[in-house]
Amino acid sequence: MRFLLMFPMAFGIGLFLLSCEDKQTSKKTDTTVVKDSVITETKVKPKKKAEPEYPELTDANAMEFFLEFEKENPENKVRITTDFGIIDISLYDKTKFHRANFVYLTKRNYFDNTQFYRVVENFVIQGGSGDGLNLYKKRRKIGRYLLPPDTKQGYTHKRGAVSMPSSEIENAYKLASPYQFFIIQREGGAHYLDGDYTVFGEVISGMDVVDKINAVETDEGDWPLSNVYIKKVEIID
């Protein structure tokens, strides 16, 4: 199923959002004893660092979790490696829950091998979903939750703005789907979206890559005819 720019619930049907039961994608990621006549040497391979234990996020605990997470994880520069090149984005400190959410999902490797699954020429590219079962499994492991809007920080949907689509839930608050994001490609921006969706960052390098992705051929549902993969997303600062 494909989505338009007026928005759905996390994992559901609808706009800007892709149901986790629908189009999904993903990938996650001795001891040697040497003896001779003189000594016995033991070489031990270092143990792989265990991934921190995280709670399963819900609407009831997500905001409290991100309030603590954002204090301990102040990073705000992220690199998106795509089939078409690299896009670097800066996340805004003022939109702390949305910044923390994006950093958290990056550290959980959620975005790796997802896709820019919606492309509207001279408007937007939207990423963070896909068409495989592994993506659904990732979301189940992380949790099911929505984020409240944070639209009064003075940020606008200018060209290069990184924003978050709403869930499919019909409500006046436009709760945001945490698993997707969109980048405004249009020259002059899309300021009619201001106040409705939370801008939480901007492209600082790689708008030429955004333009290339925006130029791909799509079907009637704005899904690229050839998948545009996000190979990985990583923290760079």
CSV table of N, CA, C and O in Angstrom, one decimal, residues 54-97:
chain,number,residue,atom,x,y,z
A,54,TYR,N,16.4,-2.1,26.2
A,54,TYR,CA,15.5,-1.0,26.0
A,54,TYR,C,14.1,-1.5,26.3
A,54,TYR,O,13.7,-2.6,26.0
A,55,PRO,N,13.2,-0.7,26.9
A,55,PRO,CA,11.8,-1.1,27.1
A,55,PRO,C,11.1,-1.1,25.7
A,55,PRO,O,11.5,-0.4,24.8
A,56,GLU,N,10.0,-1.9,25.7
A,56,GLU,CA,9.2,-1.8,24.5
A,56,GLU,C,8.3,-0.5,24.7
A,56,GLU,O,7.7,-0.3,25.7
A,57,LEU,N,8.4,0.4,23.7
A,57,LEU,CA,7.8,1.7,23.8
A,57,LEU,C,6.3,1.6,23.5
A,57,LEU,O,5.9,0.9,22.6
A,58,THR,N,5.5,2.4,24.2
A,58,THR,CA,4.1,2.5,24.0
A,58,THR,C,3.8,4.0,24.2
A,58,THR,O,4.6,4.8,24.6
A,59,ASP,N,2.5,4.4,23.9
A,59,ASP,CA,2.1,5.7,24.1
A,59,ASP,C,2.2,6.1,25.6
A,59,ASP,O,2.4,7.3,26.0
A,60,ALA,N,2.1,5.1,26.5
A,60,ALA,CA,2.2,5.4,27.9
A,60,ALA,C,3.6,5.7,28.4
A,60,ALA,O,3.7,6.5,29.4
A,61,ASN,N,4.6,5.2,27.8
A,61,ASN,CA,6.0,5.3,28.4
A,61,ASN,C,7.0,6.1,27.4
A,61,ASN,O,8.1,6.4,27.8
A,62,ALA,N,6.6,6.3,26.2
A,62,ALA,CA,7.5,6.8,25.2
A,62,ALA,C,8.1,8.2,25.6
A,62,ALA,O,9.3,8.5,25.5
A,63,MET,N,7.2,9.1,26.0
A,63,MET,CA,7.6,10.5,26.2
A,63,MET,C,8.6,10.5,27.4
A,63,MET,O,9.6,11.2,27.4
A,64,GLU,N,8.3,9.8,28.5
A,64,GLU,CA,9.2,9.7,29.6
A,64,GLU,C,10.5,9.1,29.2
A,64,GLU,O,11.6,9.6,29.6
A,65,PHE,N,10.5,8.1,28.4
A,65,PHE,CA,11.7,7.4,27.9
A,65,PHE,C,12.6,8.4,27.1
A,65,PHE,O,13.8,8.6,27.4
A,66,PHE,N,12.0,9.1,26.2
A,66,PHE,CA,12.7,10.1,25.4
A,66,PHE,C,13.2,11.3,26.1
A,66,PHE,O,14.2,11.9,25.8
A,67,LEU,N,12.5,11.6,27.2
A,67,LEU,CA,12.9,12.7,28.0
A,67,LEU,C,14.3,12.4,28.7
A,67,LEU,O,15.2,13.3,28.8
A,68,GLU,N,14.5,11.2,29.1
A,68,GLU,CA,15.8,10.8,29.7
A,68,GLU,C,16.8,10.5,28.6
A,68,GLU,O,17.9,10.8,28.7
A,69,PHE,N,16.3,9.8,27.5
A,69,PHE,CA,17.2,9.5,26.4
A,69,PHE,C,17.9,10.7,25.8
A,69,PHE,O,19.1,10.7,25.5
A,70,GLU,N,17.1,11.8,25.6
A,70,GLU,CA,17.7,12.9,24.9
A,70,GLU,C,18.8,13.6,25.8
A,70,GLU,O,19.7,14.2,25.3
A,71,LYS,N,18.7,13.5,27.1
A,71,LYS,CA,19.7,14.1,28.0
A,71,LYS,C,21.0,13.3,27.9
A,71,LYS,O,22.1,13.9,27.9
A,72,GLU,N,20.9,12.0,27.7
A,72,GLU,CA,22.1,11.1,27.6
A,72,GLU,C,22.7,10.9,26.2
A,72,GLU,O,23.7,10.4,26.1
A,73,ASN,N,21.9,11.4,25.2
A,73,ASN,CA,22.3,11.2,23.8
A,73,ASN,C,22.1,12.5,23.1
A,73,ASN,O,21.1,12.7,22.4
A,74,PRO,N,23.1,13.4,23.2
A,74,PRO,CA,23.0,14.7,22.7
A,74,PRO,C,23.3,14.9,21.2
A,74,PRO,O,23.3,16.0,20.7
A,75,GLU,N,23.6,13.8,20.5
A,75,GLU,CA,24.1,13.9,19.1
A,75,GLU,C,23.0,14.5,18.3
A,75,GLU,O,21.8,14.3,18.5
A,76,ASN,N,23.4,15.3,17.3
A,76,ASN,CA,22.5,15.9,16.4
A,76,ASN,C,22.8,16.0,14.9
A,76,ASN,O,22.2,16.7,14.1
A,77,LYS,N,23.9,15.2,14.5
A,77,LYS,CA,24.2,15.1,13.1
A,77,LYS,C,24.1,13.7,12.7
A,77,LYS,O,24.7,12.7,13.3
A,78,VAL,N,23.4,13.4,11.6
A,78,VAL,CA,23.1,12.1,11.1
A,78,VAL,C,23.4,12.0,9.6
A,78,VAL,O,23.1,12.9,8.9
A,79,ARG,N,24.0,10.9,9.2
A,79,ARG,CA,24.3,10.6,7.8
A,79,ARG,C,23.4,9.5,7.3
A,79,ARG,O,23.3,8.4,7.8
A,80,ILE,N,22.7,9.8,6.2
A,80,ILE,CA,21.9,8.8,5.5
A,80,ILE,C,22.6,8.4,4.2
A,80,ILE,O,22.8,9.2,3.3
A,81,THR,N,22.9,7.2,4.1
A,81,THR,CA,23.6,6.6,2.9
A,81,THR,C,22.6,5.9,2.0
A,81,THR,O,21.9,5.0,2.5
A,82,THR,N,22.4,6.4,0.8
A,82,THR,CA,21.4,5.9,-0.1
A,82,THR,C,22.0,5.3,-1.3
A,82,THR,O,23.2,5.4,-1.6
A,83,ASP,N,21.1,4.7,-2.2
A,83,ASP,CA,21.6,4.3,-3.5
A,83,ASP,C,22.1,5.4,-4.4
A,83,ASP,O,22.9,5.1,-5.3
A,84,PHE,N,21.7,6.6,-4.1
A,84,PHE,CA,22.1,7.8,-4.9
A,84,PHE,C,23.2,8.6,-4.3
A,84,PHE,O,23.6,9.6,-4.9
A,85,GLY,N,23.6,8.3,-3.1
A,85,GLY,CA,24.7,9.1,-2.5
A,85,GLY,C,24.3,9.4,-1.0
A,85,GLY,O,23.4,8.7,-0.4
A,86,ILE,N,25.0,10.3,-0.4
A,86,ILE,CA,24.9,10.6,1.0
A,86,ILE,C,24.2,11.9,1.3
A,86,ILE,O,24.4,12.9,0.6
A,87,ILE,N,23.3,11.8,2.3
A,87,ILE,CA,22.6,13.0,2.7
A,87,ILE,C,22.9,13.2,4.2
A,87,ILE,O,22.7,12.3,5.0
A,88,ASP,N,23.5,14.3,4.6
A,88,ASP,CA,23.7,14.6,6.0
A,88,ASP,C,22.7,15.6,6.5
A,88,ASP,O,22.3,16.6,5.8
A,89,ILE,N,22.1,15.3,7.7
A,89,ILE,CA,21.1,16.2,8.2
A,89,ILE,C,21.5,16.6,9.7
A,89,ILE,O,22.3,15.9,10.4
A,90,SER,N,21.1,17.8,10.0
A,90,SER,CA,21.3,18.3,11.4
A,90,SER,C,19.9,18.3,12.1
A,90,SER,O,18.9,18.8,11.5
A,91,LEU,N,19.9,17.7,13.3
A,91,LEU,CA,18.6,17.6,14.0
A,91,LEU,C,18.6,18.8,15.0
A,91,LEU,O,19.6,19.1,15.7
A,92,TYR,N,17.4,19.4,15.2
A,92,TYR,CA,17.2,20.6,16.0
A,92,TYR,C,17.1,20.2,17.5
A,92,TYR,O,16.3,19.3,17.9
A,93,ASP,N,17.9,20.9,18.4
A,93,ASP,CA,17.8,20.6,19.8
A,93,ASP,C,16.5,21.0,20.4
A,93,ASP,O,16.0,20.4,21.4
A,94,LYS,N,15.8,22.0,19.8
A,94,LYS,CA,14.6,22.5,20.4
A,94,LYS,C,13.4,21.5,20.3
A,94,LYS,O,12.5,21.5,21.1
A,95,THR,N,13.5,20.7,19.2
A,95,THR,CA,12.4,19.7,19.1
A,95,THR,C,13.0,18.4,19.7
A,95,THR,O,13.3,17.4,19.0
A,96,LYS,N,13.2,18.4,21.0
A,96,LYS,CA,14.0,17.4,21.7
A,96,LYS,C,13.4,16.0,21.6
A,96,LYS,O,14.1,15.0,21.5
A,97,PHE,N,12.1,15.8,21.6
A,97,PHE,CA,11.5,14.5,21.5
A,97,PHE,C,11.7,13.9,20.1
A,97,PHE,O,12.0,12.7,20.0
